mmCIF file with all atom_site columns, C-alpha atoms and ligand atoms in Angstrom:
data_model
loop_
_atom_site.group_PDB
_atom_site.id
_atom_site.type_symbol
_atom_site.label_atom_id
_atom_site.label_alt_id
_atom_site.label_comp_id
_atom_site.label_asym_id
_atom_site.label_entity_id
_atom_site.label_seq_id
_atom_site.pdbx_PDB_ins_code
_atom_site.Cartn_x
_atom_site.Cartn_y
_atom_site.Cartn_z
_atom_site.occupancy
_atom_site.B_iso_or_equiv
_atom_site.pdbx_formal_charge
_atom_site.auth_seq_id
_atom_site.auth_comp_id
_atom_site.auth_asym_id
_atom_site.auth_atom_id
_atom_site.pdbx_PDB_model_num
ATOM   1   C  CA  . UNK A 1 1   ? 169.965 146.528 138.949 1.00 0.00 ? 114 UNK A CA  1
ATOM   2   C  CA  . UNK A 1 2   ? 173.651 146.817 138.114 1.00 0.00 ? 115 UNK A CA  1
ATOM   3   C  CA  . UNK A 1 3   ? 176.006 144.889 140.362 1.00 0.00 ? 116 UNK A CA  1
ATOM   4   C  CA  . UNK A 1 4   ? 178.425 147.262 141.974 1.00 0.00 ? 117 UNK A CA  1
ATOM   5   C  CA  . UNK A 1 5   ? 181.603 146.234 143.740 1.00 0.00 ? 118 UNK A CA  1
ATOM   6   C  CA  . UNK A 1 6   ? 181.320 146.763 147.465 1.00 0.00 ? 119 UNK A CA  1
ATOM   7   C  CA  . UNK A 1 7   ? 183.574 149.365 148.951 1.00 0.00 ? 120 UNK A CA  1
ATOM   8   C  CA  . UNK A 1 8   ? 184.600 149.914 152.506 1.00 0.00 ? 121 UNK A CA  1
ATOM   9   C  CA  . UNK A 1 9   ? 182.000 151.762 154.499 1.00 0.00 ? 122 UNK A CA  1
ATOM   10  C  CA  . UNK A 1 10  ? 183.217 155.267 155.034 1.00 0.00 ? 123 UNK A CA  1
ATOM   11  C  CA  . UNK A 1 11  ? 182.149 156.874 158.292 1.00 0.00 ? 124 UNK A CA  1
ATOM   12  C  CA  . UNK A 1 12  ? 180.200 160.020 157.803 1.00 0.00 ? 125 UNK A CA  1
ATOM   13  C  CA  . UNK A 1 13  ? 181.196 162.741 160.150 1.00 0.00 ? 126 UNK A CA  1
ATOM   14  C  CA  . UNK A 1 14  ? 179.103 164.874 162.425 1.00 0.00 ? 127 UNK A CA  1
ATOM   15  C  CA  . UNK A 1 15  ? 175.543 165.573 161.455 1.00 0.00 ? 128 UNK A CA  1
ATOM   16  C  CA  . UNK A 1 16  ? 174.796 169.012 160.169 1.00 0.00 ? 129 UNK A CA  1
ATOM   17  C  CA  . UNK A 1 17  ? 171.425 170.704 160.364 1.00 0.00 ? 130 UNK A CA  1
ATOM   18  C  CA  . UNK A 1 18  ? 169.245 170.449 157.333 1.00 0.00 ? 131 UNK A CA  1
ATOM   19  C  CA  . UNK A 1 19  ? 169.766 173.691 155.500 1.00 0.00 ? 132 UNK A CA  1
ATOM   20  C  CA  . UNK A 1 20  ? 167.104 174.979 153.147 1.00 0.00 ? 133 UNK A CA  1
ATOM   21  C  CA  . UNK A 1 21  ? 168.361 176.161 149.808 1.00 0.00 ? 134 UNK A CA  1
ATOM   22  C  CA  . UNK A 1 22  ? 168.531 179.921 149.724 1.00 0.00 ? 135 UNK A CA  1
ATOM   23  C  CA  . UNK A 1 23  ? 169.922 180.444 146.260 1.00 0.00 ? 136 UNK A CA  1
ATOM   24  C  CA  . UNK A 1 24  ? 168.930 179.112 142.901 1.00 0.00 ? 137 UNK A CA  1
ATOM   25  C  CA  . UNK A 1 25  ? 171.346 177.266 140.657 1.00 0.00 ? 138 UNK A CA  1
ATOM   26  C  CA  . UNK A 1 26  ? 172.992 179.261 137.937 1.00 0.00 ? 139 UNK A CA  1
ATOM   27  C  CA  . UNK A 1 27  ? 172.608 178.561 134.278 1.00 0.00 ? 140 UNK A CA  1
ATOM   28  C  CA  . UNK A 1 28  ? 168.926 177.739 134.279 1.00 0.00 ? 141 UNK A CA  1
ATOM   29  C  CA  . UNK A 1 29  ? 165.819 179.699 133.425 1.00 0.00 ? 142 UNK A CA  1
ATOM   30  C  CA  . UNK A 1 30  ? 166.102 183.380 134.307 1.00 0.00 ? 143 UNK A CA  1
ATOM   31  C  CA  . UNK A 1 31  ? 162.713 182.987 135.954 1.00 0.00 ? 144 UNK A CA  1
ATOM   32  C  CA  . UNK A 1 32  ? 163.959 180.007 137.974 1.00 0.00 ? 145 UNK A CA  1
ATOM   33  C  CA  . UNK A 1 33  ? 161.689 179.485 140.943 1.00 0.00 ? 146 UNK A CA  1
ATOM   34  C  CA  . UNK A 1 34  ? 162.987 179.602 144.479 1.00 0.00 ? 147 UNK A CA  1
ATOM   35  C  CA  . UNK A 1 35  ? 161.990 177.036 147.108 1.00 0.00 ? 148 UNK A CA  1
ATOM   36  C  CA  . UNK A 1 36  ? 159.259 179.263 148.491 1.00 0.00 ? 149 UNK A CA  1
ATOM   37  C  CA  . UNK A 1 37  ? 157.678 179.544 145.041 1.00 0.00 ? 150 UNK A CA  1
ATOM   38  C  CA  . UNK A 1 38  ? 157.706 175.767 144.720 1.00 0.00 ? 151 UNK A CA  1
ATOM   39  C  CA  . UNK A 1 39  ? 156.057 175.493 148.113 1.00 0.00 ? 152 UNK A CA  1
ATOM   40  C  CA  . UNK A 1 40  ? 153.457 178.100 147.138 1.00 0.00 ? 153 UNK A CA  1
ATOM   41  C  CA  . UNK A 1 41  ? 152.777 176.153 143.955 1.00 0.00 ? 154 UNK A CA  1
ATOM   42  C  CA  . UNK A 1 42  ? 152.288 172.770 145.659 1.00 0.00 ? 155 UNK A CA  1
ATOM   43  C  CA  . UNK A 1 43  ? 150.102 174.419 148.293 1.00 0.00 ? 156 UNK A CA  1
ATOM   44  C  CA  . UNK A 1 44  ? 147.856 175.966 145.633 1.00 0.00 ? 157 UNK A CA  1
ATOM   45  C  CA  . UNK A 1 45  ? 147.674 172.730 143.667 1.00 0.00 ? 158 UNK A CA  1
ATOM   46  C  CA  . UNK A 1 46  ? 146.796 170.759 146.805 1.00 0.00 ? 159 UNK A CA  1
ATOM   47  C  CA  . UNK A 1 47  ? 143.775 172.985 147.417 1.00 0.00 ? 160 UNK A CA  1
ATOM   48  C  CA  . UNK A 1 48  ? 142.555 172.682 143.809 1.00 0.00 ? 161 UNK A CA  1
ATOM   49  C  CA  . UNK A 1 49  ? 139.815 170.139 144.456 1.00 0.00 ? 162 UNK A CA  1
ATOM   50  C  CA  . UNK A 1 50  ? 139.146 169.564 140.770 1.00 0.00 ? 163 UNK A CA  1
ATOM   51  C  CA  . UNK A 1 51  ? 142.811 168.856 140.053 1.00 0.00 ? 164 UNK A CA  1
ATOM   52  C  CA  . UNK A 1 52  ? 143.202 166.533 143.038 1.00 0.00 ? 165 UNK A CA  1
ATOM   53  C  CA  . UNK A 1 53  ? 140.022 164.660 142.071 1.00 0.00 ? 166 UNK A CA  1
ATOM   54  C  CA  . UNK A 1 54  ? 141.389 164.145 138.543 1.00 0.00 ? 167 UNK A CA  1
ATOM   55  C  CA  . UNK A 1 55  ? 144.093 161.777 139.823 1.00 0.00 ? 168 UNK A CA  1
ATOM   56  C  CA  . UNK A 1 56  ? 143.119 158.153 139.184 1.00 0.00 ? 169 UNK A CA  1
ATOM   57  C  CA  . UNK A 1 57  ? 143.588 156.078 142.338 1.00 0.00 ? 170 UNK A CA  1
ATOM   58  C  CA  . UNK A 1 58  ? 144.589 152.438 142.547 1.00 0.00 ? 171 UNK A CA  1
ATOM   59  C  CA  . UNK A 1 59  ? 144.127 150.341 145.686 1.00 0.00 ? 172 UNK A CA  1
ATOM   60  C  CA  . UNK A 1 60  ? 147.541 148.675 145.303 1.00 0.00 ? 173 UNK A CA  1
ATOM   61  C  CA  . UNK A 1 61  ? 149.905 150.943 143.410 1.00 0.00 ? 174 UNK A CA  1
ATOM   62  C  CA  . UNK A 1 62  ? 150.925 154.541 143.515 1.00 0.00 ? 175 UNK A CA  1
ATOM   63  C  CA  . UNK A 1 63  ? 149.493 156.657 140.714 1.00 0.00 ? 176 UNK A CA  1
ATOM   64  C  CA  . UNK A 1 64  ? 150.680 159.992 139.371 1.00 0.00 ? 177 UNK A CA  1
ATOM   65  C  CA  . UNK A 1 65  ? 149.955 162.872 137.047 1.00 0.00 ? 178 UNK A CA  1
ATOM   66  C  CA  . UNK A 1 66  ? 152.607 165.194 135.673 1.00 0.00 ? 179 UNK A CA  1
ATOM   67  C  CA  . UNK A 1 67  ? 151.875 168.864 136.337 1.00 0.00 ? 180 UNK A CA  1
ATOM   68  C  CA  . UNK A 1 68  ? 153.348 172.019 134.894 1.00 0.00 ? 181 UNK A CA  1
ATOM   69  C  CA  . UNK A 1 69  ? 155.377 173.539 137.698 1.00 0.00 ? 182 UNK A CA  1
ATOM   70  C  CA  . UNK A 1 70  ? 156.392 177.198 137.898 1.00 0.00 ? 183 UNK A CA  1
ATOM   71  C  CA  . UNK A 1 71  ? 159.489 178.449 136.069 1.00 0.00 ? 184 UNK A CA  1
ATOM   72  C  CA  . UNK A 1 72  ? 160.186 175.209 134.239 1.00 0.00 ? 185 UNK A CA  1
ATOM   73  C  CA  . UNK A 1 73  ? 160.052 173.064 137.374 1.00 0.00 ? 186 UNK A CA  1
ATOM   74  C  CA  . UNK A 1 74  ? 158.896 169.450 137.358 1.00 0.00 ? 187 UNK A CA  1
ATOM   75  C  CA  . UNK A 1 75  ? 155.767 168.722 139.335 1.00 0.00 ? 188 UNK A CA  1
ATOM   76  C  CA  . UNK A 1 76  ? 153.695 165.672 140.169 1.00 0.00 ? 189 UNK A CA  1
ATOM   77  C  CA  . UNK A 1 77  ? 150.393 164.815 141.761 1.00 0.00 ? 190 UNK A CA  1
ATOM   78  C  CA  . UNK A 1 78  ? 150.837 161.432 143.451 1.00 0.00 ? 191 UNK A CA  1
ATOM   79  C  CA  . UNK A 1 79  ? 148.393 158.980 144.991 1.00 0.00 ? 192 UNK A CA  1
ATOM   80  C  CA  . UNK A 1 80  ? 149.598 156.689 147.775 1.00 0.00 ? 193 UNK A CA  1
ATOM   81  C  CA  . UNK A 1 81  ? 147.547 153.651 148.762 1.00 0.00 ? 194 UNK A CA  1
ATOM   82  C  CA  . UNK A 1 82  ? 148.126 152.446 152.340 1.00 0.00 ? 195 UNK A CA  1
ATOM   83  C  CA  . UNK A 1 83  ? 151.485 150.733 152.747 1.00 0.00 ? 196 UNK A CA  1
ATOM   84  C  CA  . UNK A 1 84  ? 153.198 152.225 149.706 1.00 0.00 ? 197 UNK A CA  1
ATOM   85  C  CA  . UNK A 1 85  ? 156.414 154.215 149.770 1.00 0.00 ? 198 UNK A CA  1
ATOM   86  C  CA  . UNK A 1 86  ? 159.321 155.413 147.711 1.00 0.00 ? 199 UNK A CA  1
ATOM   87  C  CA  . UNK A 1 87  ? 162.305 153.747 149.325 1.00 0.00 ? 200 UNK A CA  1
ATOM   88  C  CA  . UNK A 1 88  ? 165.352 155.849 150.169 1.00 0.00 ? 201 UNK A CA  1
ATOM   89  C  CA  . UNK A 1 89  ? 166.452 158.201 147.395 1.00 0.00 ? 202 UNK A CA  1
ATOM   90  C  CA  . UNK A 1 90  ? 167.692 161.683 146.696 1.00 0.00 ? 203 UNK A CA  1
ATOM   91  C  CA  . UNK A 1 91  ? 166.996 164.174 143.914 1.00 0.00 ? 204 UNK A CA  1
ATOM   92  C  CA  . UNK A 1 92  ? 170.594 165.016 143.058 1.00 0.00 ? 205 UNK A CA  1
ATOM   93  C  CA  . UNK A 1 93  ? 171.031 168.761 142.641 1.00 0.00 ? 206 UNK A CA  1
ATOM   94  C  CA  . UNK A 1 94  ? 167.325 169.522 142.456 1.00 0.00 ? 207 UNK A CA  1
ATOM   95  C  CA  . UNK A 1 95  ? 165.625 171.174 145.381 1.00 0.00 ? 208 UNK A CA  1
ATOM   96  C  CA  . UNK A 1 96  ? 161.930 170.785 145.868 1.00 0.00 ? 209 UNK A CA  1
ATOM   97  C  CA  . UNK A 1 97  ? 158.775 171.052 147.886 1.00 0.00 ? 210 UNK A CA  1
ATOM   98  C  CA  . UNK A 1 98  ? 155.906 168.760 148.662 1.00 0.00 ? 211 UNK A CA  1
ATOM   99  C  CA  . UNK A 1 99  ? 152.641 168.798 150.521 1.00 0.00 ? 212 UNK A CA  1
ATOM   100 C  CA  . UNK A 1 100 ? 149.945 166.329 151.479 1.00 0.00 ? 213 UNK A CA  1
ATOM   101 C  CA  . UNK A 1 101 ? 146.685 167.258 149.791 1.00 0.00 ? 214 UNK A CA  1
ATOM   102 C  CA  . UNK A 1 102 ? 144.744 164.572 151.640 1.00 0.00 ? 215 UNK A CA  1
ATOM   103 C  CA  . UNK A 1 103 ? 145.566 161.783 154.032 1.00 0.00 ? 216 UNK A CA  1
ATOM   104 C  CA  . UNK A 1 104 ? 148.878 161.690 155.821 1.00 0.00 ? 217 UNK A CA  1
ATOM   105 C  CA  . UNK A 1 105 ? 152.405 160.802 154.772 1.00 0.00 ? 218 UNK A CA  1
ATOM   106 C  CA  . UNK A 1 106 ? 155.522 159.962 156.715 1.00 0.00 ? 219 UNK A CA  1
ATOM   107 C  CA  . UNK A 1 107 ? 158.910 161.270 155.712 1.00 0.00 ? 220 UNK A CA  1
ATOM   108 C  CA  . UNK A 1 108 ? 162.122 159.719 156.997 1.00 0.00 ? 221 UNK A CA  1
ATOM   109 C  CA  . UNK A 1 109 ? 165.120 161.796 156.038 1.00 0.00 ? 222 UNK A CA  1
ATOM   110 C  CA  . UNK A 1 110 ? 168.781 162.379 156.776 1.00 0.00 ? 223 UNK A CA  1
ATOM   111 C  CA  . UNK A 1 111 ? 169.843 165.675 158.315 1.00 0.00 ? 224 UNK A CA  1
ATOM   112 C  CA  . UNK A 1 112 ? 173.214 165.423 156.650 1.00 0.00 ? 225 UNK A CA  1
ATOM   113 C  CA  . UNK A 1 113 ? 174.585 166.178 153.241 1.00 0.00 ? 226 UNK A CA  1
ATOM   114 C  CA  . UNK A 1 114 ? 176.125 163.137 151.584 1.00 0.00 ? 227 UNK A CA  1
ATOM   115 C  CA  . UNK A 1 115 ? 179.174 163.229 149.341 1.00 0.00 ? 228 UNK A CA  1
ATOM   116 C  CA  . UNK A 1 116 ? 177.755 163.256 145.833 1.00 0.00 ? 229 UNK A CA  1
ATOM   117 C  CA  . UNK A 1 117 ? 180.087 160.778 144.156 1.00 0.00 ? 230 UNK A CA  1
ATOM   118 C  CA  . UNK A 1 118 ? 182.728 158.178 144.671 1.00 0.00 ? 231 UNK A CA  1
ATOM   119 C  CA  . UNK A 1 119 ? 181.093 155.972 147.269 1.00 0.00 ? 232 UNK A CA  1
ATOM   120 C  CA  . UNK A 1 120 ? 178.880 152.922 147.367 1.00 0.00 ? 233 UNK A CA  1
ATOM   121 C  CA  . UNK A 1 121 ? 178.258 152.556 151.075 1.00 0.00 ? 234 UNK A CA  1
ATOM   122 C  CA  . UNK A 1 122 ? 178.310 155.040 153.902 1.00 0.00 ? 235 UNK A CA  1
ATOM   123 C  CA  . UNK A 1 123 ? 177.988 154.458 157.605 1.00 0.00 ? 236 UNK A CA  1
ATOM   124 C  CA  . UNK A 1 124 ? 175.719 157.146 158.950 1.00 0.00 ? 237 UNK A CA  1
ATOM   125 C  CA  . UNK A 1 125 ? 176.576 158.848 162.197 1.00 0.00 ? 238 UNK A CA  1
ATOM   126 C  CA  . UNK A 1 126 ? 174.157 158.624 165.082 1.00 0.00 ? 239 UNK A CA  1
ATOM   127 C  CA  . UNK A 1 127 ? 171.535 161.302 165.282 1.00 0.00 ? 240 UNK A CA  1
ATOM   128 C  CA  . UNK A 1 128 ? 171.173 162.059 161.571 1.00 0.00 ? 241 UNK A CA  1
ATOM   129 C  CA  . UNK A 1 129 ? 167.750 160.463 161.187 1.00 0.00 ? 242 UNK A CA  1
ATOM   130 C  CA  . UNK A 1 130 ? 164.707 162.700 161.045 1.00 0.00 ? 243 UNK A CA  1
ATOM   131 C  CA  . UNK A 1 131 ? 161.102 161.551 161.132 1.00 0.00 ? 244 UNK A CA  1
ATOM   132 C  CA  . UNK A 1 132 ? 158.176 163.743 160.148 1.00 0.00 ? 245 UNK A CA  1
ATOM   133 C  CA  . UNK A 1 133 ? 154.483 163.305 159.767 1.00 0.00 ? 246 UNK A CA  1
ATOM   134 C  CA  . UNK A 1 134 ? 153.087 165.305 156.862 1.00 0.00 ? 247 UNK A CA  1
ATOM   135 C  CA  . UNK A 1 135 ? 149.398 165.799 157.581 1.00 0.00 ? 248 UNK A CA  1
ATOM   136 C  CA  . UNK A 1 136 ? 146.930 167.096 154.990 1.00 0.00 ? 249 UNK A CA  1
ATOM   137 C  CA  . UNK A 1 137 ? 147.658 170.736 154.259 1.00 0.00 ? 250 UNK A CA  1
ATOM   138 C  CA  . UNK A 1 138 ? 151.205 170.470 155.590 1.00 0.00 ? 251 UNK A CA  1
ATOM   139 C  CA  . UNK A 1 139 ? 154.129 170.928 153.262 1.00 0.00 ? 252 UNK A CA  1
ATOM   140 C  CA  . UNK A 1 140 ? 157.820 171.557 153.324 1.00 0.00 ? 253 UNK A CA  1
ATOM   141 C  CA  . UNK A 1 141 ? 160.658 172.333 151.031 1.00 0.00 ? 254 UNK A CA  1
ATOM   142 C  CA  . UNK A 1 142 ? 164.018 170.627 150.886 1.00 0.00 ? 255 UNK A CA  1
ATOM   143 C  CA  . UNK A 1 143 ? 167.436 171.445 149.560 1.00 0.00 ? 256 UNK A CA  1
ATOM   144 C  CA  . UNK A 1 144 ? 169.741 169.830 147.064 1.00 0.00 ? 257 UNK A CA  1
ATOM   145 C  CA  . UNK A 1 145 ? 170.977 166.309 147.796 1.00 0.00 ? 258 UNK A CA  1
ATOM   146 C  CA  . UNK A 1 146 ? 168.121 165.778 150.249 1.00 0.00 ? 259 UNK A CA  1
ATOM   147 C  CA  . UNK A 1 147 ? 167.984 162.060 151.111 1.00 0.00 ? 260 UNK A CA  1
ATOM   148 C  CA  . UNK A 1 148 ? 164.616 160.703 152.200 1.00 0.00 ? 261 UNK A CA  1
ATOM   149 C  CA  . UNK A 1 149 ? 161.887 158.151 151.878 1.00 0.00 ? 262 UNK A CA  1
ATOM   150 C  CA  . UNK A 1 150 ? 158.205 159.007 151.829 1.00 0.00 ? 263 UNK A CA  1
ATOM   151 C  CA  . UNK A 1 151 ? 155.564 156.494 152.821 1.00 0.00 ? 264 UNK A CA  1
ATOM   152 C  CA  . UNK A 1 152 ? 151.937 156.117 153.653 1.00 0.00 ? 265 UNK A CA  1
ATOM   153 C  CA  . UNK A 1 153 ? 151.793 154.264 156.945 1.00 0.00 ? 266 UNK A CA  1
ATOM   154 C  CA  . UNK A 1 154 ? 148.099 154.911 157.470 1.00 0.00 ? 267 UNK A CA  1
ATOM   155 C  CA  . UNK A 1 155 ? 145.055 152.878 156.483 1.00 0.00 ? 268 UNK A CA  1
ATOM   156 C  CA  . UNK A 1 156 ? 143.738 155.636 154.200 1.00 0.00 ? 269 UNK A CA  1
ATOM   157 C  CA  . UNK A 1 157 ? 144.770 156.731 150.720 1.00 0.00 ? 270 UNK A CA  1
ATOM   158 C  CA  . UNK A 1 158 ? 146.957 159.823 150.657 1.00 0.00 ? 271 UNK A CA  1
ATOM   159 C  CA  . UNK A 1 159 ? 147.460 162.332 147.844 1.00 0.00 ? 272 UNK A CA  1
ATOM   160 C  CA  . UNK A 1 160 ? 150.381 164.717 147.603 1.00 0.00 ? 273 UNK A CA  1
ATOM   161 C  CA  . UNK A 1 161 ? 151.851 167.324 145.288 1.00 0.00 ? 274 UNK A CA  1
ATOM   162 C  CA  . UNK A 1 162 ? 155.597 167.593 144.583 1.00 0.00 ? 275 UNK A CA  1
ATOM   163 C  CA  . UNK A 1 163 ? 157.697 170.074 142.645 1.00 0.00 ? 276 UNK A CA  1
ATOM   164 C  CA  . UNK A 1 164 ? 161.412 169.994 141.804 1.00 0.00 ? 277 UNK A CA  1
ATOM   165 C  CA  . UNK A 1 165 ? 163.788 172.469 140.258 1.00 0.00 ? 278 UNK A CA  1
ATOM   166 C  CA  . UNK A 1 166 ? 165.743 171.946 138.118 1.00 0.00 ? 279 UNK A CA  1
ATOM   167 C  CA  . UNK A 1 167 ? 163.632 169.130 136.630 1.00 0.00 ? 280 UNK A CA  1
ATOM   168 C  CA  . UNK A 1 168 ? 165.070 165.891 137.977 1.00 0.00 ? 281 UNK A CA  1
ATOM   169 C  CA  . UNK A 1 169 ? 168.224 164.966 136.049 1.00 0.00 ? 282 UNK A CA  1
ATOM   170 C  CA  . UNK A 1 170 ? 168.292 161.659 137.891 1.00 0.00 ? 283 UNK A CA  1
ATOM   171 C  CA  . UNK A 1 171 ? 167.377 159.981 141.147 1.00 0.00 ? 284 UNK A CA  1
ATOM   172 C  CA  . UNK A 1 172 ? 169.802 158.033 143.270 1.00 0.00 ? 285 UNK A CA  1
ATOM   173 C  CA  . UNK A 1 173 ? 168.228 155.073 145.022 1.00 0.00 ? 286 UNK A CA  1
ATOM   174 C  CA  . UNK A 1 174 ? 169.609 153.631 148.224 1.00 0.00 ? 287 UNK A CA  1
ATOM   175 C  CA  . UNK A 1 175 ? 169.074 150.649 150.447 1.00 0.00 ? 288 UNK A CA  1
ATOM   176 C  CA  . UNK A 1 176 ? 169.423 151.009 154.163 1.00 0.00 ? 289 UNK A CA  1
ATOM   177 C  CA  . UNK A 1 177 ? 170.568 148.469 156.702 1.00 0.00 ? 290 UNK A CA  1
ATOM   178 C  CA  . UNK A 1 178 ? 170.762 150.055 160.118 1.00 0.00 ? 291 UNK A CA  1
ATOM   179 C  CA  . UNK A 1 179 ? 173.307 152.866 159.844 1.00 0.00 ? 292 UNK A CA  1
ATOM   180 C  CA  . UNK A 1 180 ? 174.663 151.682 156.490 1.00 0.00 ? 293 UNK A CA  1
ATOM   181 C  CA  . UNK A 1 181 ? 173.355 153.378 153.391 1.00 0.00 ? 294 UNK A CA  1
ATOM   182 C  CA  . UNK A 1 182 ? 174.164 151.732 150.085 1.00 0.00 ? 295 UNK A CA  1
ATOM   183 C  CA  . UNK A 1 183 ? 173.807 153.315 146.659 1.00 0.00 ? 296 UNK A CA  1
ATOM   184 C  CA  . UNK A 1 184 ? 171.819 150.810 144.597 1.00 0.00 ? 297 UNK A CA  1
ATOM   185 C  CA  . UNK A 1 185 ? 170.797 152.521 141.399 1.00 0.00 ? 298 UNK A CA  1
ATOM   186 C  CA  . UNK A 1 186 ? 170.826 155.755 139.485 1.00 0.00 ? 299 UNK A CA  1
ATOM   187 C  CA  . UNK A 1 187 ? 167.573 156.312 137.627 1.00 0.00 ? 300 UNK A CA  1
ATOM   188 C  CA  . UNK A 1 188 ? 167.268 158.722 134.743 1.00 0.00 ? 301 UNK A CA  1
ATOM   189 C  CA  . UNK A 1 189 ? 164.156 160.274 133.211 1.00 0.00 ? 302 UNK A CA  1
ATOM   190 C  CA  . UNK A 1 190 ? 164.194 157.738 130.366 1.00 0.00 ? 303 UNK A CA  1
ATOM   191 C  CA  . UNK A 1 191 ? 163.715 155.020 133.007 1.00 0.00 ? 304 UNK A CA  1
ATOM   192 C  CA  . UNK A 1 192 ? 160.397 156.592 134.013 1.00 0.00 ? 305 UNK A CA  1
ATOM   193 C  CA  . UNK A 1 193 ? 158.747 156.512 130.594 1.00 0.00 ? 306 UNK A CA  1
HETATM 194 FE FE1 . FE2 B 2 .   ? 161.792 162.365 146.962 1.00 0.00 ? 287 FE2 B FE1 1
#
């Protein structure tokens, strides 16, 4: 992980409601999917028993299968053993959707849009934290710059389906200490090979 010089924590102003993306980015596929299409896709995939059963499961580690999402989107089938999670991250300018196909996931997220660049630590205002339980069959979509962590806090394996558009250009990973969010790493697709 690259060492980054600490910067003064900048207070983040008032929380704003989480706003779903209502327009698609310009300059991508003419058939670019909208968030509802991504949600429809993950919902269909989650009910495809044969597809879900094709995911190898591991008792310790998350497992995944790349799927062909609609309109050039990036999609994944992911298995979550008990106790696993993503850590805090965002998906840059990609919006997306996800659903639990089986089991139950927890999503902790921020109901605030972060500045995209030029900071290393941010002090989050009170009241920006959101906590959701994503039960089997439940899905949601999220907008650009959505910051969250997804975890399996149950004793059972969970399986979920995720789709992102545009395909993830990078992920920003954060650590969290109370209200202070720190940018730790920017991961690019070549890091996931
Ligand atoms: Fe995510």
